Coordinates of C-alpha atoms and ligand atoms in Angstrom, one line a residue:
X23 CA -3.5 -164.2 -30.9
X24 CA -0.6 -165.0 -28.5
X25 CA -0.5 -163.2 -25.1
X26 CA 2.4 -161.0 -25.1
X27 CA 3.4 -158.6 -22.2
X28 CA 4.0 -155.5 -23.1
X29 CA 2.7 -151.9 -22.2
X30 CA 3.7 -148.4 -24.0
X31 CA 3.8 -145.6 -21.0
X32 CA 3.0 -141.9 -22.6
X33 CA 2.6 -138.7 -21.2
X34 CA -1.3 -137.6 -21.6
X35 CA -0.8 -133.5 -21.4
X36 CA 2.1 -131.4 -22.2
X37 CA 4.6 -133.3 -21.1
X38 CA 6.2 -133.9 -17.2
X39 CA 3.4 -136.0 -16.3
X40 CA 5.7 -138.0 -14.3
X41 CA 6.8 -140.3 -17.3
X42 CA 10.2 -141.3 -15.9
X43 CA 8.8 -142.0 -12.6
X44 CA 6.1 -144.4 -13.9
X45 CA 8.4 -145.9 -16.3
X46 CA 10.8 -146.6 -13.4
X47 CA 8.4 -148.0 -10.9
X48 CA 6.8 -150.6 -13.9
X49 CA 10.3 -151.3 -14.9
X50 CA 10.7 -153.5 -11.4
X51 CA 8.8 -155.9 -12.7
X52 CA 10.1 -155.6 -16.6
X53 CA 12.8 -157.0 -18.8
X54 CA 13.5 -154.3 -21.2
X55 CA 12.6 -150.3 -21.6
X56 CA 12.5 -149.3 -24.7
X57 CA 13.0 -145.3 -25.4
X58 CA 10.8 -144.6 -29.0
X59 CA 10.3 -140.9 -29.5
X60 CA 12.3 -137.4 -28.8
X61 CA 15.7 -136.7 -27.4
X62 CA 17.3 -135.1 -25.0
X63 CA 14.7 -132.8 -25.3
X64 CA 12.9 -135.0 -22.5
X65 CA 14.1 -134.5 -19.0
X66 CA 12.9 -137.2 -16.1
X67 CA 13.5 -137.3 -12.7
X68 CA 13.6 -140.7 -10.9
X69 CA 13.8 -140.7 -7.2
X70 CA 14.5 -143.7 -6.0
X71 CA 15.8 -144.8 -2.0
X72 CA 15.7 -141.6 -1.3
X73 CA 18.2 -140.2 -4.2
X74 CA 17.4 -138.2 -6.8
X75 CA 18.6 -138.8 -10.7
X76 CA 18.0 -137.5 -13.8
X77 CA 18.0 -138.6 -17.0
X78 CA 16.9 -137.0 -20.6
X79 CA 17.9 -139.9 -23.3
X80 CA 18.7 -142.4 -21.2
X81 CA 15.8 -144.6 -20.7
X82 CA 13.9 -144.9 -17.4
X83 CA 14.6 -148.6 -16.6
X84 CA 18.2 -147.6 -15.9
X85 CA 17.7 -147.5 -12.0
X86 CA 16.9 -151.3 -12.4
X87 CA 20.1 -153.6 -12.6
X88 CA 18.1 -156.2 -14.8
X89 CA 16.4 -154.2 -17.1
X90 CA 17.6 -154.1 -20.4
X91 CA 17.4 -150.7 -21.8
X92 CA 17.0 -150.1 -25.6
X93 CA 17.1 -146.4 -27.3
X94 CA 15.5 -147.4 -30.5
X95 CA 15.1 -145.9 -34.4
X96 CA 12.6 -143.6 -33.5
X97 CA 14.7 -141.2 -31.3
X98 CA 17.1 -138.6 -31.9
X99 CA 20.7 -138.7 -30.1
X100 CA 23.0 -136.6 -29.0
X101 CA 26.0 -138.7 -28.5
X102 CA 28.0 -136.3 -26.2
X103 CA 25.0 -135.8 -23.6
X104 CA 24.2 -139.3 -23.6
X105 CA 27.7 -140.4 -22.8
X106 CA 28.1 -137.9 -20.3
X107 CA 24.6 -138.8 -19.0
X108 CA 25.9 -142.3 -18.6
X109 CA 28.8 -141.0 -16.8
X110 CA 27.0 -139.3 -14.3
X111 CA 24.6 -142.8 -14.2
X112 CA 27.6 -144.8 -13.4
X113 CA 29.2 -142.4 -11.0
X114 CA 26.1 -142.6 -9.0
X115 CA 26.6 -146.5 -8.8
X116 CA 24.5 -147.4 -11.6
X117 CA 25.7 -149.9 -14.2
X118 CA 25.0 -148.6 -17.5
X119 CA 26.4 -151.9 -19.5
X120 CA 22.3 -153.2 -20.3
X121 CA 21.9 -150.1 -22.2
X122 CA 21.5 -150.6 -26.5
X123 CA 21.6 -148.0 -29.2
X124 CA 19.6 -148.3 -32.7
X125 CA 21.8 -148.2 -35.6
X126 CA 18.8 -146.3 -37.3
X127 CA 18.7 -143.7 -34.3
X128 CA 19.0 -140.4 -36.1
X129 CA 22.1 -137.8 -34.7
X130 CA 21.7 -134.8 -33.0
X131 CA 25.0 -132.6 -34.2
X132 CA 26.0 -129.3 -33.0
X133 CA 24.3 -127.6 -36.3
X134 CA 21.0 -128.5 -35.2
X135 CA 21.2 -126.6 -31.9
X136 CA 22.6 -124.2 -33.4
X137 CA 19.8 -123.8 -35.8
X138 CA 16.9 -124.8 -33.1
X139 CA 18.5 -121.4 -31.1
X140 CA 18.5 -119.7 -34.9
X141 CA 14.9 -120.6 -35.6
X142 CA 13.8 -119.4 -32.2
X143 CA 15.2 -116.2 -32.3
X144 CA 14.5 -115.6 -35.9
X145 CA 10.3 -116.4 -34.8
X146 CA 10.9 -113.5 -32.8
X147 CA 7.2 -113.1 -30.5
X148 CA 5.6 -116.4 -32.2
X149 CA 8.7 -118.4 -30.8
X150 CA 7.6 -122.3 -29.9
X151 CA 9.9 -122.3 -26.5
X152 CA 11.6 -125.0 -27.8
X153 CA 14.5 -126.7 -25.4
X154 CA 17.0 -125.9 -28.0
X155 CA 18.2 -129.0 -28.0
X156 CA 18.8 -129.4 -31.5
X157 CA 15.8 -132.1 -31.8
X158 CA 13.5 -130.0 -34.7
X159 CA 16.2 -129.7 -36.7
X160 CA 17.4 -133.3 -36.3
X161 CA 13.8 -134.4 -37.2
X162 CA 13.9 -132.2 -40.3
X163 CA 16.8 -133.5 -41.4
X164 CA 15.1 -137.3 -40.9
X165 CA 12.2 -135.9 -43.3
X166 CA 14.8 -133.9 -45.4
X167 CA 16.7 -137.3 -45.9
X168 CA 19.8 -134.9 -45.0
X169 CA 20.0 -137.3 -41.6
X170 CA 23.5 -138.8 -40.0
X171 CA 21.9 -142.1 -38.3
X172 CA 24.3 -144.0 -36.1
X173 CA 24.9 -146.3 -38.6
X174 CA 26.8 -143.6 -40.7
X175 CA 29.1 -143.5 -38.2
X176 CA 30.8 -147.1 -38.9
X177 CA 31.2 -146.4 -42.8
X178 CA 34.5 -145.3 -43.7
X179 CA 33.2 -142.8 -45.9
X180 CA 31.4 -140.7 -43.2
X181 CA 34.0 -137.9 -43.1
X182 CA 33.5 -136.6 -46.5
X183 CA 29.3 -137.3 -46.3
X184 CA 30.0 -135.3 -42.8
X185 CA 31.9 -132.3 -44.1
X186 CA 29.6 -131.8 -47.1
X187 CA 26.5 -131.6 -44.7
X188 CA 28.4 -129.1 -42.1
X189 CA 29.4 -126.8 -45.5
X190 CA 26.1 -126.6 -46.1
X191 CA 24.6 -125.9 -42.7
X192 CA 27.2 -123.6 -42.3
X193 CA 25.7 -122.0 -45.7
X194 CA 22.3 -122.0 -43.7
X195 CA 23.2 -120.5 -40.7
X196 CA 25.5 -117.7 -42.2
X197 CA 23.6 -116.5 -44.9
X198 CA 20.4 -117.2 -43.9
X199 CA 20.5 -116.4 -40.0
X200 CA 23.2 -114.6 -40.0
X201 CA 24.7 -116.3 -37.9
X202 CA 28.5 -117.9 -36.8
X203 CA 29.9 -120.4 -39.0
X204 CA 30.6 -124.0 -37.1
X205 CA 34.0 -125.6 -37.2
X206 CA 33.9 -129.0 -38.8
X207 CA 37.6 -130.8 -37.7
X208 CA 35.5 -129.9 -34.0
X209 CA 32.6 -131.7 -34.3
X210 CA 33.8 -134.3 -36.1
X211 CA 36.8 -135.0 -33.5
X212 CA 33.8 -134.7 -30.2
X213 CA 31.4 -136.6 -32.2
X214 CA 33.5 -139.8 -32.9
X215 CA 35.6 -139.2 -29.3
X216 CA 31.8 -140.3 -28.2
X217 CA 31.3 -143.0 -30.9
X218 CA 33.9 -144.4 -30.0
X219 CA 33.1 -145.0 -26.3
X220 CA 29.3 -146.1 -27.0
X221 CA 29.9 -148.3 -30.3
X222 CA 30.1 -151.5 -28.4
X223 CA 26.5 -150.7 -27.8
X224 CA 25.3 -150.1 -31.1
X225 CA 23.0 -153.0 -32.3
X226 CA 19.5 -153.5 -34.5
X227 CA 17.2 -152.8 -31.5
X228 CA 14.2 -153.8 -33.4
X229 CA 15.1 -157.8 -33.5
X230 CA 16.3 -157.2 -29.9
X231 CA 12.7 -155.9 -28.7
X232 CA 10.8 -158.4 -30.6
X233 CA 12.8 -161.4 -29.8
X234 CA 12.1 -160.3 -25.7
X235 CA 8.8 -159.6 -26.2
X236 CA 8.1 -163.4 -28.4
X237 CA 9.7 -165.1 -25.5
X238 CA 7.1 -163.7 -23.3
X239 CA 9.5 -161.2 -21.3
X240 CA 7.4 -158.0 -20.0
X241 CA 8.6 -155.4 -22.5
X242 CA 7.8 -151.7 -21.7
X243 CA 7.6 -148.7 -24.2
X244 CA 8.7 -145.3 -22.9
X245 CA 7.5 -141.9 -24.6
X246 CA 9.1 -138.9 -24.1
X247 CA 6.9 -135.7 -24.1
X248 CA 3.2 -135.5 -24.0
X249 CA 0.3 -136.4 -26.1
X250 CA -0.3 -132.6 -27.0
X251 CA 3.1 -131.8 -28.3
X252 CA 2.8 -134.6 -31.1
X253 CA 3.7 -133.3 -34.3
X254 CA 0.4 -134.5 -35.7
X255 CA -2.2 -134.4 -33.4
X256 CA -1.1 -131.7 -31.2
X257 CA -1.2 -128.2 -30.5
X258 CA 0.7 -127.7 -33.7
X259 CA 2.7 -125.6 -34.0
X260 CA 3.4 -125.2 -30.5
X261 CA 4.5 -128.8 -30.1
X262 CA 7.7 -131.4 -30.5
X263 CA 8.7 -132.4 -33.7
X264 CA 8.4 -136.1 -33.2
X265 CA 5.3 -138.6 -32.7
X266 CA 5.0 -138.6 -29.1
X267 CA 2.0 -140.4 -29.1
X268 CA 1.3 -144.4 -27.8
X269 CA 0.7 -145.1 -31.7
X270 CA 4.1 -144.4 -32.4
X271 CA 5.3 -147.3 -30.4
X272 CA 5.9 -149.6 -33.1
X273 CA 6.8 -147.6 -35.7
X274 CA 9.4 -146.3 -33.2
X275 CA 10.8 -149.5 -32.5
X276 CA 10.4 -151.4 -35.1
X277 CA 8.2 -153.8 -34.7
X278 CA 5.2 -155.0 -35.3
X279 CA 2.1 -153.2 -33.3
X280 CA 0.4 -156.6 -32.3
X281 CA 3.1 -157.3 -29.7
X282 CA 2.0 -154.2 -28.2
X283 CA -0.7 -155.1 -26.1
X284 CA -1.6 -152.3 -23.5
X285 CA -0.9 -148.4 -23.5
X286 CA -0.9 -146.3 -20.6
X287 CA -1.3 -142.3 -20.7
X288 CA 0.4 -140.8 -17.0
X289 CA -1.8 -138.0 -15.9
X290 CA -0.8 -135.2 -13.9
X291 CA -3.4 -134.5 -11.2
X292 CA -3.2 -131.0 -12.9
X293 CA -1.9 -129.7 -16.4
X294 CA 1.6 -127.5 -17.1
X295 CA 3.0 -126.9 -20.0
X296 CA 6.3 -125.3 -20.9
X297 CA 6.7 -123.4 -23.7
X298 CA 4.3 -121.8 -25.4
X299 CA 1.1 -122.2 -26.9
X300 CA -2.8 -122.1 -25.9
X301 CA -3.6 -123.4 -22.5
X302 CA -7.2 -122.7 -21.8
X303 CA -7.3 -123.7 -17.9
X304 CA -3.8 -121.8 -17.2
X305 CA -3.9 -120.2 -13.9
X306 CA -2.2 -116.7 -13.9
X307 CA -2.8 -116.4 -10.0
X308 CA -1.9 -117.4 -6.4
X309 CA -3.3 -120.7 -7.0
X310 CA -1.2 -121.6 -9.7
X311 CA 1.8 -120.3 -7.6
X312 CA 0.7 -122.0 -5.3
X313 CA 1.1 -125.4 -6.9
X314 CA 4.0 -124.5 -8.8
X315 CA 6.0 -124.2 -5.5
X316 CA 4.4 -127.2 -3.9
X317 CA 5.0 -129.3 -7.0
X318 CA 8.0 -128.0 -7.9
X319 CA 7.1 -127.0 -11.2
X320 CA 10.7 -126.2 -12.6
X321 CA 11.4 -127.4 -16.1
X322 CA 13.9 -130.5 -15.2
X323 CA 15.6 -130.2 -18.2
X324 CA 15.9 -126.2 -18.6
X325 CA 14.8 -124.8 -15.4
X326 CA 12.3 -122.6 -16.5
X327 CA 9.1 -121.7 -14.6
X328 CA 6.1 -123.9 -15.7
X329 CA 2.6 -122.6 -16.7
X330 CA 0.5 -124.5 -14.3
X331 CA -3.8 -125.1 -14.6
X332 CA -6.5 -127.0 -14.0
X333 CA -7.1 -130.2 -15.1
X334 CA -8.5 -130.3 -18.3
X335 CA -10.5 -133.0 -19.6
X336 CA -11.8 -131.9 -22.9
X337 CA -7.5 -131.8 -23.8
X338 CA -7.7 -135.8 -21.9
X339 CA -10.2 -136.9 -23.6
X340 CA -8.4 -135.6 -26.7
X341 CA -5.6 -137.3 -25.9
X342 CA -7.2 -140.4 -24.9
X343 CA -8.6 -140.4 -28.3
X344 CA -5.7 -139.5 -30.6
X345 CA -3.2 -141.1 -28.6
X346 CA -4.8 -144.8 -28.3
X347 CA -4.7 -144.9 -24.0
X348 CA -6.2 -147.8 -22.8
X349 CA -5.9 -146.7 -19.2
X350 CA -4.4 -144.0 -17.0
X351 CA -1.8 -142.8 -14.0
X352 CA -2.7 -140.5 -12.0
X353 CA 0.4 -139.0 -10.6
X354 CA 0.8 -135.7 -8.4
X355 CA -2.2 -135.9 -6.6
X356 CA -0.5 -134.9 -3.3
X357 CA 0.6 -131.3 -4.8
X358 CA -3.5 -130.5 -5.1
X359 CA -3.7 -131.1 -0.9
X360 CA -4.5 -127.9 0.6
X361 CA -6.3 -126.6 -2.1
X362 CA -10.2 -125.5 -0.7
X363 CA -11.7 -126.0 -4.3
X364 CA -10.3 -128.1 -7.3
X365 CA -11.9 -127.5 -10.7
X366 CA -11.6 -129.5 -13.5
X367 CA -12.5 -128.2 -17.1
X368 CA -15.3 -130.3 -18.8
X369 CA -15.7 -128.3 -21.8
X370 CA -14.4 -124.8 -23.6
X371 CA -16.5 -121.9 -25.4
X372 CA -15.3 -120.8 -28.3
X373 CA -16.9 -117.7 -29.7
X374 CA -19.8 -117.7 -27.4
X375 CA -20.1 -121.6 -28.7
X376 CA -20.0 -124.9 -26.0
X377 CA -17.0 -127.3 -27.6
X378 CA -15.5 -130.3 -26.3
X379 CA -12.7 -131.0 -28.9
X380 CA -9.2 -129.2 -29.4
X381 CA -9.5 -126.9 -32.4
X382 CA -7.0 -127.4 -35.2
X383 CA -6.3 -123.2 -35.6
X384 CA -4.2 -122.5 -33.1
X385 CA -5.8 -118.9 -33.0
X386 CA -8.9 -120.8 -31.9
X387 CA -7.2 -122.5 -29.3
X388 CA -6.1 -119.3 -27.3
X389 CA -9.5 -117.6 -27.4
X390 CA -11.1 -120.8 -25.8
X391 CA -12.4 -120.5 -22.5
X392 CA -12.6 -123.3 -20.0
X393 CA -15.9 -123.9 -18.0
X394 CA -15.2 -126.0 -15.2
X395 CA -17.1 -128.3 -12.3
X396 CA -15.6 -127.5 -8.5
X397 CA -15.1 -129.8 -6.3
X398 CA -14.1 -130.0 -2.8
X399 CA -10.6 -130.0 -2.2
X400 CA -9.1 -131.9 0.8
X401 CA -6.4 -130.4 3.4
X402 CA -4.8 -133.6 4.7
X403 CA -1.3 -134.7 3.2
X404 CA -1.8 -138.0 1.5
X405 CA 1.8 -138.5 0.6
X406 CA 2.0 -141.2 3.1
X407 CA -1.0 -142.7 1.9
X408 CA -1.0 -146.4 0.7
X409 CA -4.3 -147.1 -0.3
X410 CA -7.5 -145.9 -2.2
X411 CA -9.2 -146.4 0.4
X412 CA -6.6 -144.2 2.7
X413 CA -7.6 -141.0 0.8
X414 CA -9.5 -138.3 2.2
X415 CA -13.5 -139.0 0.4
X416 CA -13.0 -135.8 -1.6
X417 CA -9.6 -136.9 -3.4
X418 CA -11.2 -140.5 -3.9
X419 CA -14.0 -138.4 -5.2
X420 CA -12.0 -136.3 -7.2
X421 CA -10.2 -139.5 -8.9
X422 CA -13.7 -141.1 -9.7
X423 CA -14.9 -138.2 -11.0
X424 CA -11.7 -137.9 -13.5
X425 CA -12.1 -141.6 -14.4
X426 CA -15.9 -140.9 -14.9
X427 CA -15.5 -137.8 -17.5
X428 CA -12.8 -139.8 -19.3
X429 CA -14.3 -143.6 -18.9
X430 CA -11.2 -145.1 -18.9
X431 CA -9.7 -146.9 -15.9
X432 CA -7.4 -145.8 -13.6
X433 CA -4.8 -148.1 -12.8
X434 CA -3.1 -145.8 -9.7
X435 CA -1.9 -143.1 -8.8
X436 CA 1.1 -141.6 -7.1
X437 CA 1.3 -139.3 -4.2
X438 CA 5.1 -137.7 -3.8
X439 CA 8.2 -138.4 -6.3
X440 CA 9.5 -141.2 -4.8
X441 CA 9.2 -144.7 -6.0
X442 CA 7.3 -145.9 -2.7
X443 CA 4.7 -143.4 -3.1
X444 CA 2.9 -145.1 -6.1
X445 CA -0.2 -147.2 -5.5
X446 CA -1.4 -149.5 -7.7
X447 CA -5.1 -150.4 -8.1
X448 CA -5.5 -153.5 -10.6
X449 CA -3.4 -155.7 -9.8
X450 CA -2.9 -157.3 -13.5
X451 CA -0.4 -154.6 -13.9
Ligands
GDP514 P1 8.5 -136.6 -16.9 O1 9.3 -135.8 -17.9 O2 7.1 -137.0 -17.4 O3 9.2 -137.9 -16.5 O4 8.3 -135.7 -15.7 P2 9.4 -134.8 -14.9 O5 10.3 -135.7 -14.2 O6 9.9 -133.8 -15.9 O7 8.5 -134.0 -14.0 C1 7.7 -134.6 -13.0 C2 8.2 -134.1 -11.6 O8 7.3 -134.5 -10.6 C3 9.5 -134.7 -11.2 O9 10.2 -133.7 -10.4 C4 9.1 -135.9 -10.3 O10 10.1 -136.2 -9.3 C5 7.9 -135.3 -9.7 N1 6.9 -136.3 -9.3 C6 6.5 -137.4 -10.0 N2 5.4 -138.0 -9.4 C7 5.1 -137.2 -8.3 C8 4.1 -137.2 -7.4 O11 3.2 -138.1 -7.4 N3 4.1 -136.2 -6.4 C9 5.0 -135.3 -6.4 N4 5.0 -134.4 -5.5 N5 6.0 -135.2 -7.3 C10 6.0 -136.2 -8.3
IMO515 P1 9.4 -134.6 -21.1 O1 9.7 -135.9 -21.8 C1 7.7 -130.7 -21.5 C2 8.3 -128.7 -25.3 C3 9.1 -127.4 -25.3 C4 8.5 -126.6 -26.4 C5 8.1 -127.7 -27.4 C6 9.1 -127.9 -28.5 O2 10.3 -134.3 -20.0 O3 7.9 -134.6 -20.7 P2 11.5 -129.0 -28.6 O4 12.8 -128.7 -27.9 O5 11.0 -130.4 -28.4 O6 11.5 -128.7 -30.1 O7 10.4 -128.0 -28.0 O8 8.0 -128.9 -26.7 N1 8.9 -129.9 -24.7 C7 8.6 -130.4 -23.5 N2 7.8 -129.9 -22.6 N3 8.3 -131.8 -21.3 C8 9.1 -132.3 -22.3 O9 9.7 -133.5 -22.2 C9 9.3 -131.6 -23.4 N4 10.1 -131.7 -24.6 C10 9.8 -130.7 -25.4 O10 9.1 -126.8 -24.1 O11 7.3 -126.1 -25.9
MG516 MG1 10.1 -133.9 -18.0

């Protein structure tokens, strides 16, 4: 087989793993990042010379003038937040004209958050915690074949498919969730206002991605999320509604999966989730406090608080599996400093029973109970660190040990948010 370059970057855990900052730091050396999965559901925060940016749709190469970046079928968009996202880009500086949207992108509309925020309240105590952006409807709209895909937008019939599909939602959320009806002459005027400023930018991103990666340009696939919020394989129903996983790459994009040849799972030193759902090694104490404040653990996207716990390899491992990682990131190793003792969970019980597997019942899931190895923690702060062989002996120890539990390598590992603090230990990457 021909030797392409390409390598899919997904979050391993629950999400905010430290995607965008990965993404961005690989992206130096890329021609194109391609955004496959979610929506503005995702929230990433790049820090790079010393400023801070966000973005949620936008992909992650943006911060690099070359890069090429491609928001591709498998997504879901909000047109209004990702031209305003792009305003805030290019206001900061950063040119935002390399940036192409899939004419099979699905569209987030203002029904679909108003029926995520319906859903939730109507779940009542078993709510997901979902970001209410509007993407679980969108998706169920894709499945439903009830979906407004960019492509819509250009046929001169879309007004009339539109206001049928508003009537109806508005059906939905009135009589169902009792809810306020939506005004369609609205949407319709905000959604092709934005249309009509990103249209130039519409193209078929899946010829676009393979012709780069056939003529041998380094091609990078960006998820959004975390391995265990995919709708399949994780901890359903407390999860996204969109494949977050590496395996969704190609599908996602388009193209065929043999031009994908490495995938790479970013691994918080810790786990957090937001949201909620069963988290075995959750820390309801100082300690989790603790590094919540030091790492900042603020949803980017929402600002809520997030559940912070141990490191959790049976979930990993997991993740590893279901996900298709060849290799991990390491990122956030710095918040741990100061910590005496760091644990990491090897295994759960589950009614008095040793497993080493996420159970499928939900139910299950929140009455597993993590058993853990300690190990020594280390004081010193490493976020200056520019070497393996810089770290204090108990974080390289604590590294080895993660890459031993999980055999898989570990590529590198990053020790503050910003783009210098990333080390990279194989130098093929
Ligand atoms: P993403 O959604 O996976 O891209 O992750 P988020 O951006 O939502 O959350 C990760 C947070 O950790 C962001 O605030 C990053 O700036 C920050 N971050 C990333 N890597 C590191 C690191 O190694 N150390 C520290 N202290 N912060 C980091
Ligand atoms: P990034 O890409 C963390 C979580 C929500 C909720 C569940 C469903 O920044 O890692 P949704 O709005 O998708 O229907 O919510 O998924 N969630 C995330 N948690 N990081 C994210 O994205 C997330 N995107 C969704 O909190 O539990
Ligand atoms: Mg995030």
């Amino acid at each position: 087989m021909e030797q392409y370059k390409s390598l899919v970057i997904v979050g391993s855990q629950w999400g905010d793993e430290g995607k965008g900052k990965i993404t961005d730091y690989f992206a130096q050396k890329a021609s194109m990042v391609v955004r496959f999965s979610g929506g503005d559901n995702a929230g990433h925060i790049i820090v790079s010379e010393g400023v801070k940016h966000k973005v949620t749709i936008v992909p992650s190469g943006i911060l690099n003038p070359k890069v090429v970046n491609v928001i591709a079928n498998g997504a879901v968009v909000n047109l209004p937040r990702l031209v305003s996202e792009l305003e805030i880009l290019k206001k900061a500086g950063i040119d935002t004209k390399n940036l192409f949207l899939s004419n099979r992108a699905h569209v987030v509309l203002p029904y679909h958050i108003a029926i995520d925020e319906l859903q939730e309240e109507s779940r009542g105590v078993n709510k997901i915690g979902t970001t209410k952006r509007g993407i679980g409807p969108t998706y169920q709209d894709k499945v439903d074949r009830l979906g407004i895909r960019v492509c819509d937008l250009f046929d001169k019939n879309f007004k009339t498919k539109l206001k049928e599909i508003v009537e109806f939602k508005n059906k939905l959320i009135t009589k169902v969730y009792d809810g306020k009806p939506l005004d369609f002459e609205t949407i319709y005027k905000e959604l092709m206002d934005n249309f009509e400023i990103i249209k130039g930018q519409v193209v078929e991103t899946s010829t676009l991605i393979e012709t780069a990666i056939k003529s041998k340009q380094y091609v990078l696939f960006e998820g959004a999320q975390g391995a265990l919020l995919d709708i399949d394989h994780g901890t359903y129903p407390f999860v996204t509604s969109s494949n977050t996983s590496a395996n969704n790459a190609s599908l996602g994009s388009g193209i065929n999966h043999n031009l994908i040849t490495t995938s790479l799972g970013v691994v918080k030193a810790y786990c957090t989730r937001v949201g909620t759902g069963g988290f075995p090694t959750e820390l309801n104490n100082k300690i989790g406090e603790g590094i919540r404040e030091r790492g900042h653990e603020y949803g980017s996207n929402t600002g809520r608080p997030r559940r912070v716990g141990w490191l959790d390899i049976v979930a990993l491992k997991y993740a590893i599996r279901t996900t298709g990682l060849d290799k991990i990131f390491i990122t956030l190793l710095d918040v741990l400093s100061g910590e005496p003792v760091v644990k990491i969970c090897t295994n759960y019980l589950l009614n008095g029973e040793k497993i080493f597997t996420i159970p499928p019942l939900n139910g299950d899931y929140q009455k597993c109970e993590p058993e853990f190895i300690e190990m020594q923690g280390w004081k010193e702060d490493i976020t200056k660190v520019k070497n393996f062989s810089d770290l204090p002996t108990n974080a390289q120890n604590y590294l080895n040990k993660i890459k031993e539990l999980c055999g898989i390598n570990i590529v590198g590992f990053s020790v503050g948010p910003d783009r210098l603090q990333t080390i990279l230990m194989e130098s093929e990457f």
